[in-house]
Short mmCIF file of C-alpha atoms in Angstrom, two decimals:
data_model
loop_
_atom_site.label_atom_id
_atom_site.label_comp_id
_atom_site.label_asym_id
_atom_site.label_seq_id
_atom_site.Cartn_x
_atom_site.Cartn_y
_atom_site.Cartn_z
CA MET A 231 0.00 0.00 0.00
CA GLU A 232 2.78 2.41 0.81
CA LEU A 233 4.45 1.72 -2.55
CA ALA A 234 1.19 2.33 -4.40
CA ALA A 235 0.70 5.64 -2.57
CA VAL A 236 4.22 6.75 -3.48
CA LEU A 237 3.66 5.89 -7.15
CA LEU A 238 0.36 7.81 -7.14
CA VAL A 239 1.99 10.89 -5.70
CA VAL A 240 4.83 10.69 -8.24
CA SER A 241 2.34 10.33 -11.10
CA VAL A 242 0.38 13.37 -9.91
CA LEU A 243 3.57 15.41 -9.65
CA LEU A 244 4.60 14.38 -13.18
CA VAL A 245 1.22 15.43 -14.58
CA ILE A 246 1.44 18.77 -12.77
CA GLY A 247 4.98 19.26 -14.08
CA LEU A 248 3.87 18.55 -17.66
CA VAL A 249 1.00 21.04 -17.32
CA VAL A 250 3.33 23.73 -15.95
CA LEU A 251 5.87 23.07 -18.73
CA THR A 252 3.18 23.24 -21.41
CA VAL A 253 1.80 26.51 -20.04
CA SER A 254 5.32 27.94 -19.87
CA LEU A 255 6.09 26.93 -23.44
CA MET A 256 2.81 28.41 -24.62
CA ARG A 257 3.58 31.65 -22.83
CA ARG A 258 7.04 31.76 -24.34
CA HIS A 259 5.63 31.10 -27.80
CA GLY A 260 3.12 33.90 -27.31
CA THR A 261 5.88 36.22 -26.13
CA ALA A 262 7.96 35.33 -29.19
CA ASN A 263 5.04 36.14 -31.45
CA GLU A 264 4.55 39.44 -29.67
CA LEU A 265 8.26 40.24 -29.98
CA GLU A 266 8.23 39.32 -33.66
CA ALA A 267 5.23 41.57 -34.22
CA ALA A 268 6.93 44.36 -32.29
CA LEU A 269 10.08 43.96 -34.34
CA GLY A 270 7.96 44.07 -37.47
CA ASP A 271 6.39 47.31 -36.33
CA ALA A 272 9.81 48.69 -35.46
CA SER A 273 11.13 47.70 -38.88
CA GLY A 274 8.19 49.43 -40.56
CA ALA A 275 8.77 52.52 -38.47
CA ARG A 276 12.44 52.47 -39.44
CA ASP A 277 11.47 52.24 -43.13
CA ARG A 278 9.07 55.14 -42.80
CA ALA A 279 11.62 57.24 -40.97
CA ALA A 280 14.31 56.34 -43.53
CA LEU A 281 11.99 57.34 -46.37
CA LEU A 282 11.18 60.76 -44.95
CA LEU A 283 14.83 61.30 -43.98
CA ALA A 284 16.02 60.43 -47.50
CA ILE A 285 13.56 62.83 -49.10
CA ALA A 286 14.32 65.61 -46.61
CA SER A 287 18.03 65.11 -47.25
CA ALA A 288 17.51 65.30 -51.01
CA VAL A 289 15.42 68.45 -50.63
CA ASN A 290 18.07 70.17 -48.51
CA SER A 291 21.08 69.09 -50.57
CA SER A 292 19.86 69.52 -54.15
CA LEU A 293 18.04 72.08 -56.24
CA ALA A 294 17.60 69.49 -58.99
CA LEU A 295 13.87 68.84 -58.84
CA GLU A 296 14.01 65.63 -60.87
CA GLU A 297 16.49 64.12 -58.40
CA VAL A 298 14.24 64.87 -55.42
CA LEU A 299 11.14 63.56 -57.20
CA ASN A 300 12.92 60.33 -58.11
CA VAL A 301 13.99 59.81 -54.49
CA ALA A 302 10.43 60.33 -53.29
CA LEU A 303 8.98 58.04 -55.96
CA THR A 304 11.35 55.11 -55.60
CA HIS A 305 11.37 55.09 -51.80
CA ALA A 306 7.61 55.48 -51.47
CA GLY A 307 7.08 52.87 -54.16
CA ARG A 308 9.27 50.37 -52.33
CA ILE A 309 7.47 50.91 -49.04
CA MET A 310 4.04 50.56 -50.68
CA GLY A 311 5.02 47.62 -52.88
CA ALA A 312 4.31 49.52 -56.11
CA VAL A 313 5.50 48.07 -59.43
CA ALA A 314 6.12 51.55 -60.89
CA GLY A 315 5.55 55.20 -60.17
CA ALA A 316 5.19 58.63 -61.73
CA MET A 317 5.17 62.22 -60.53
CA TYR A 318 2.93 64.83 -62.17
CA LEU A 319 3.38 68.58 -61.69
CA VAL A 320 1.21 71.61 -62.34
CA ARG A 321 2.67 74.08 -64.83
CA PRO A 322 1.95 77.79 -64.39
CA GLY A 323 -0.99 78.88 -66.51
CA LYS A 324 -1.96 75.31 -67.42
CA ALA A 325 -4.98 73.34 -66.23
CA ASP A 326 -3.30 69.98 -66.80
CA LEU A 327 -0.60 68.10 -64.90
CA TYR A 328 2.46 66.84 -66.78
CA ARG A 329 4.56 63.79 -65.91
CA GLU A 330 7.97 65.05 -64.78
CA ALA A 331 9.52 61.89 -63.28
CA SER A 332 8.87 58.15 -63.35
CA TYR A 333 10.39 54.71 -62.82
CA ASN A 334 9.72 51.27 -64.32
CA LEU A 335 7.54 52.76 -67.09
CA THR A 336 8.06 52.26 -70.82
CA ASN A 337 9.63 55.10 -72.79
CA ARG A 338 6.35 55.77 -74.57
CA ALA A 339 4.06 55.16 -71.64
CA ARG A 340 0.49 56.35 -71.89
CA GLY A 341 -0.81 58.91 -69.47
CA GLY A 342 1.88 61.57 -69.81
CA LEU A 343 -0.83 64.18 -69.25
CA ARG A 344 -3.42 64.23 -66.46
CA LYS A 345 -6.52 66.40 -66.25
CA VAL A 346 -7.51 67.60 -62.79
CA ASP A 347 -11.22 66.94 -63.37
CA GLU A 348 -10.73 63.38 -64.67
CA GLU A 349 -9.69 60.10 -63.10
CA PRO A 350 -7.34 58.96 -61.77
CA LEU A 351 -6.70 62.41 -60.25
CA SER A 352 -10.16 63.86 -59.67
CA SER A 353 -11.18 61.69 -56.70
CA ALA A 354 -7.91 62.03 -54.81
CA ILE A 355 -7.56 65.75 -55.50
CA GLY A 356 -11.18 66.34 -54.55
CA ALA A 357 -10.63 64.56 -51.23
CA MET A 358 -7.09 65.98 -50.88
CA ARG A 359 -5.85 62.70 -49.43
CA PRO A 360 -4.19 59.52 -50.76
CA LEU A 361 -6.63 57.19 -52.53
CA VAL A 362 -6.40 53.97 -54.53
CA VAL A 363 -8.13 54.49 -57.89
CA LYS A 364 -8.89 51.99 -60.65
CA LEU A 365 -7.19 52.75 -63.98
CA ASP A 366 -8.83 52.43 -67.38
CA GLU A 367 -7.14 51.49 -70.65
CA HIS A 368 -6.45 55.12 -71.53
CA SER A 369 -4.91 56.20 -68.22
CA ALA A 370 -2.90 53.06 -67.35
CA PRO A 371 0.73 53.54 -68.47
CA GLY A 372 2.84 50.74 -69.86
CA LEU A 373 5.21 48.89 -67.55
CA GLU A 374 8.82 48.07 -68.42
CA LEU A 375 8.17 44.41 -67.65
CA GLY A 376 5.09 44.40 -69.87
CA GLY A 377 1.41 44.97 -69.39
CA HIS A 378 -0.42 47.76 -67.61
CA PRO A 379 -1.19 48.30 -63.91
CA GLN A 380 -4.79 47.93 -62.78
CA HIS A 381 -4.77 50.48 -59.98
CA ALA A 382 -2.96 53.65 -58.94
CA LEU A 383 -2.35 54.95 -55.46
CA VAL A 384 -2.77 58.70 -56.04
CA VAL A 385 -1.18 61.12 -53.57
CA PRO A 386 -2.04 64.83 -54.03
CA ILE A 387 0.81 67.28 -53.46
CA GLN A 388 -0.22 70.65 -52.13
CA ARG A 389 1.28 73.59 -50.29
CA SER A 390 -0.76 76.19 -48.43
CA GLY A 391 -3.92 74.86 -50.05
CA GLN A 392 -2.49 75.15 -53.56
CA LEU A 393 -2.25 72.05 -55.76
CA MET A 394 1.33 71.59 -56.97
CA GLY A 395 1.22 68.06 -58.33
CA ALA A 396 0.35 64.44 -57.67
CA MET A 397 2.25 61.18 -57.19
CA GLU A 398 0.95 57.94 -58.69
CA LEU A 399 2.19 54.59 -57.39
CA TYR A 400 0.99 51.75 -59.61
CA LEU A 401 -0.39 48.58 -58.00
CA THR A 402 -1.35 45.20 -59.36
CA ASP A 403 -4.10 44.66 -56.76
CA TRP A 404 -6.64 46.80 -54.97
CA ARG A 405 -5.84 47.61 -51.36
CA GLU A 406 -7.17 49.69 -48.51
CA LEU A 407 -4.75 52.18 -47.04
CA THR A 408 -4.09 52.09 -43.31
CA GLU A 409 -3.96 55.31 -41.34
CA ASP A 410 -0.19 54.92 -40.90
CA GLN A 411 0.31 54.49 -44.63
CA ALA A 412 -1.80 57.55 -45.41
CA ASP A 413 0.19 59.60 -42.87
CA LEU A 414 3.44 58.40 -44.42
CA LEU A 415 2.34 59.34 -47.93
CA ASN A 416 1.16 62.75 -46.74
CA GLY A 417 4.62 63.25 -45.26
CA VAL A 418 6.19 62.36 -48.60
CA ALA A 419 3.84 64.80 -50.36
CA SER A 420 4.82 67.58 -47.93
CA GLN A 421 8.52 67.06 -48.66
CA ALA A 422 7.86 66.93 -52.40
CA ALA A 423 5.92 70.21 -52.16
CA ILE A 424 8.93 71.85 -50.51
CA ALA A 425 11.20 70.54 -53.27
CA ILE A 426 8.87 71.82 -55.98
CA ARG A 427 8.72 75.26 -54.37
CA HIS A 428 12.51 75.39 -54.04
CA ALA A 429 12.90 74.47 -57.69
CA GLN A 430 10.36 77.11 -58.74
CA LEU A 431 12.20 79.81 -56.80
CA PHE A 432 15.55 78.74 -58.24
CA GLU A 433 14.12 78.68 -61.76
CA ALA A 434 12.66 82.16 -61.26
CA GLN A 435 16.04 83.47 -60.09
CA GLU A 436 17.77 81.91 -63.09
CA GLU A 437 15.16 83.35 -65.43
CA ASN A 438 15.57 86.81 -63.91
CA ALA A 439 19.33 86.58 -64.31
CA LEU A 440 18.94 85.73 -68.01
CA THR A 441 16.02 88.00 -68.88
CA ASP A 442 16.01 91.68 -69.77
CA GLU A 443 13.67 93.38 -67.31
CA LEU A 444 12.28 95.95 -69.74
CA THR A 445 11.60 93.87 -72.84
CA LYS A 446 11.30 90.41 -71.21
CA LEU A 447 13.61 89.07 -73.92
CA PRO A 448 16.77 87.06 -73.18
CA ASN A 449 19.58 89.40 -72.17
CA ARG A 450 23.16 89.54 -73.44
CA ARG A 451 24.33 86.77 -71.11
CA ALA A 452 21.53 84.46 -72.23
CA LEU A 453 22.28 85.36 -75.85
CA ALA A 454 25.91 84.27 -75.44
CA GLU A 455 24.86 80.96 -73.89
CA ARG A 456 22.31 80.24 -76.60
CA PHE A 457 24.72 81.26 -79.37
CA LEU A 458 27.24 78.71 -78.10
CA GLN A 459 24.53 76.03 -78.05
CA GLU A 460 23.34 76.90 -81.55
CA MET A 461 26.90 76.85 -82.90
CA GLN A 462 27.45 73.40 -81.40
CA ARG A 463 24.18 72.14 -82.86
CA ALA A 464 24.93 73.57 -86.30
CA ARG A 465 28.40 72.06 -86.23
CA ARG A 466 27.02 68.67 -85.18
CA HIS A 467 24.37 68.58 -87.92
CA HIS A 468 26.40 70.43 -90.59
CA ASN A 469 23.79 73.19 -90.86
CA ALA A 470 24.00 76.88 -91.65
CA ILE A 471 23.49 79.49 -88.96
CA ALA A 472 22.80 83.23 -89.21
CA PHE A 473 23.21 86.15 -86.82
CA LEU A 474 21.40 89.50 -87.06
CA MET A 475 22.42 92.66 -85.21
CA ILE A 476 19.65 95.28 -85.07
CA ASP A 477 19.88 98.90 -83.97
CA LEU A 478 17.06 101.43 -83.56
CA ASP A 479 17.96 104.52 -85.59
CA HIS A 480 18.29 107.88 -83.81
CA PHE A 481 17.07 106.48 -80.50
CA LYS A 482 18.94 109.14 -78.53
CA GLN A 483 16.68 111.76 -80.09
CA VAL A 484 13.64 109.83 -78.86
CA ASN A 485 14.90 109.91 -75.28
CA ASP A 486 15.98 113.55 -75.49
CA THR A 487 12.73 114.74 -77.06
CA TYR A 488 10.05 112.53 -75.51
CA GLY A 489 11.72 111.34 -72.31
CA HIS A 490 13.10 108.05 -71.12
CA LEU A 491 9.70 106.61 -70.15
CA ASN A 492 8.50 106.96 -73.72
CA GLY A 493 11.86 105.61 -74.87
CA ASP A 494 11.35 102.52 -72.74
CA ALA A 495 7.89 102.04 -74.23
CA VAL A 496 9.40 102.27 -77.71
CA LEU A 497 12.00 99.62 -76.90
CA HIS A 498 9.32 97.34 -75.47
CA GLU A 499 7.23 97.72 -78.61
CA LEU A 500 10.22 97.04 -80.85
CA ALA A 501 10.99 93.90 -78.85
CA GLN A 502 7.44 92.64 -79.50
CA ILE A 503 7.81 93.24 -83.23
CA LEU A 504 11.13 91.41 -83.39
CA ALA A 505 9.96 88.46 -81.29
CA SER A 506 6.78 88.04 -83.35
CA SER A 507 8.76 88.19 -86.61
CA ALA A 508 11.14 85.37 -85.65
CA ARG A 509 10.38 81.66 -85.69
CA GLU A 510 9.71 79.91 -82.40
CA SER A 511 13.02 78.04 -82.74
CA ASP A 512 15.03 81.25 -83.26
CA VAL A 513 16.53 83.33 -80.46
CA CYS A 514 15.57 86.99 -80.12
CA ALA A 515 17.47 88.93 -77.45
CA ARG A 516 18.25 92.42 -76.26
CA TYR A 517 21.95 92.96 -76.79
CA GLY A 518 22.07 96.22 -74.86
CA GLY A 519 20.67 99.75 -75.06
CA GLU A 520 18.73 100.06 -78.31
CA GLU A 521 20.53 97.06 -79.90
CA PHE A 522 18.90 93.69 -80.39
CA ALA A 523 20.08 90.39 -81.86
CA LEU A 524 18.58 87.37 -83.60
CA ILE A 525 20.08 83.89 -83.91
CA LEU A 526 18.56 81.98 -86.85
CA HIS A 527 19.33 78.27 -86.91
CA GLU A 528 19.42 76.33 -90.19
CA THR A 529 19.27 79.63 -92.10
CA THR A 530 21.37 80.56 -95.13
CA GLU A 531 22.53 84.04 -96.05
CA ALA A 532 19.68 84.42 -98.55
CA GLY A 533 17.07 83.37 -95.99
CA ALA A 534 18.53 85.63 -93.32
CA LYS A 535 18.49 88.64 -95.66
CA ILE A 536 14.85 88.02 -96.61
CA LEU A 537 13.84 87.90 -92.94
CA ALA A 538 15.92 91.00 -92.13
CA GLU A 539 14.24 93.00 -94.91
CA ARG A 540 10.83 91.84 -93.74
CA ILE A 541 11.59 92.97 -90.17
CA ARG A 542 12.97 96.32 -91.38
CA ALA A 543 9.81 97.00 -93.40
CA LYS A 544 7.55 95.92 -90.54
CA VAL A 545 9.24 98.33 -88.14
CA ALA A 546 9.12 101.16 -90.67
CA ALA A 547 5.37 100.64 -91.10
CA ALA A 548 4.65 100.51 -87.36
CA THR A 549 3.55 103.41 -85.20
CA PHE A 550 5.34 103.50 -81.87
CA PRO A 551 4.20 104.99 -78.54
CA GLY A 552 3.82 108.73 -78.82
CA GLY A 553 2.79 108.38 -82.46
CA LEU A 554 6.43 108.01 -83.51
CA LYS A 555 7.56 106.60 -86.86
CA LEU A 556 10.95 104.94 -86.48
CA THR A 557 13.38 102.81 -88.48
CA ILE A 558 16.06 100.22 -87.78
CA SER A 559 19.38 99.22 -89.31
CA ILE A 560 20.34 95.54 -89.55
CA GLY A 561 23.62 93.73 -90.02
CA VAL A 562 23.46 90.12 -91.26
CA ALA A 563 26.09 87.38 -91.12
CA ALA A 564 25.47 83.76 -92.15
CA THR A 565 27.53 80.69 -93.01
CA ASP A 566 27.56 76.91 -93.03
CA ASP A 567 31.34 76.83 -92.53
CA ALA A 568 31.86 75.67 -88.96
CA THR A 569 35.29 77.30 -88.82
CA LEU A 570 33.60 80.70 -89.23
CA PHE A 571 30.80 80.26 -86.69
CA SER A 572 32.69 82.10 -83.97
CA GLN A 573 33.03 85.15 -86.25
CA LEU A 574 29.32 85.56 -86.94
CA MET A 575 28.59 88.00 -84.13
CA ASP A 576 31.50 90.30 -84.98
CA ARG A 577 30.74 90.14 -88.71
CA ALA A 578 27.09 91.02 -88.11
CA ASP A 579 28.17 93.92 -85.91
CA GLN A 580 30.47 95.20 -88.65
CA ALA A 581 27.65 94.89 -91.19
CA LEU A 582 25.36 96.83 -88.86
CA TYR A 583 27.96 99.60 -88.61
CA ALA A 584 28.14 99.72 -92.41
CA ALA A 585 24.34 100.01 -92.62
CA LYS A 586 24.31 102.94 -90.24
CA GLN A 587 27.21 104.63 -92.01
CA SER A 588 25.36 104.26 -95.31
CA GLY A 589 22.32 106.18 -94.17
CA ARG A 590 20.43 103.82 -91.81
CA ASN A 591 17.06 102.11 -92.41
CA GLN A 592 18.68 99.37 -94.45
CA VAL A 593 20.11 95.85 -94.32
CA LYS A 594 23.77 95.06 -94.93
CA VAL A 595 25.11 91.51 -95.36
CA ALA A 596 28.62 90.59 -94.28
CA ASP A 597 30.92 88.94 -96.82
CA MET A 598 32.04 85.87 -94.90
CA THR A 599 34.64 84.99 -97.60
CA ALA A 600 36.53 88.26 -97.12
CA PRO A 601 39.18 88.71 -94.42
CA ALA A 602 37.71 89.67 -91.10
CA PRO A 603 37.58 93.48 -90.87
CA LYS A 604 39.22 95.33 -88.04
CA PRO A 605 36.93 96.50 -85.25
CA HIS A 606 35.32 99.79 -86.18
CA GLN A 607 36.08 102.92 -84.23
CA ALA A 608 33.12 104.70 -82.72
CA LYS A 609 32.82 108.34 -83.65
CA PRO A 610 33.87 110.63 -80.81
CA GLU A 611 31.01 112.61 -79.36
CA VAL A 612 31.22 116.37 -79.82
CA LYS A 613 30.85 117.98 -76.45
CA PRO A 614 29.23 121.39 -76.26
CA VAL A 615 31.61 124.20 -75.37
#
């Protein structure tokens, strides 16, 4: 009997021990699951923080808008599991959004233009929050790996209530956004808005530095930069290039008689005539004072002379502010000889001087085959005694 009692007690203790061990293992397993979930959350938080940090760093270190947009796109796309992405920006004076950056899209992807009042933008922009929108066959761009995405996660980009653009992350399946994901994407949009504003300010500063304030034409610095580009292009494609120097005749008399304000109005009007007479691909600039210049790409001497005569006649027929009738003198230089490209500006200037010396209100064409003339000497001004 004593042995049986001992065995019973031992058996009970073994059962109790097994129960305790099982409960302990279950608790440990539960703790491990909780730790794994916590680590997962921590990893997600790290990814979100890394994304916003990367974009903020790009914004603060670069004025290149495309670089910042690409950082935002690729990082956000990775976090959201997107197969591709695109960034659309509003252009001043335009009602549409244009694609400015993308990844994993074909070179000729559809949907390069988005209308604010049409899907996939209208719903997200109307709600001003990230939304997943179904794409149709016209709005779904092509993917590099083939096919077209079925859905787009659209993230509006705004600053101070003003729409600046939208980010589209392309998805293969529909999904509901969590609150954390929406907050993350709003953070990305805020950083992108800062980058866009920085780029706009920088572009405005550059434009001001290269634009004549009075006439709104490119200034002399911009003219020099464009002339170098046009010479390189003409040399690369073996094309002719022409340069026109234009001077408003007797402009000093306009200022002396009618005042500088009227003189400024005359110069502004002349700039409009010149700009409207040139082709969109040509460069019309204010060289300085009452002198203007035109760069005509793929234009022979004959073509340049025809255009110069047309401009001269148009100015002569115009009535300028104050009821003034004015004329211009034009010097033309053109060649398809790349070795002479660098002489075009000086040759046109010499031809302009010859036109003014010959009585003004006329066009003179430089002889590019003749030796380069020496720089002309300006006539000394006669000072009143």
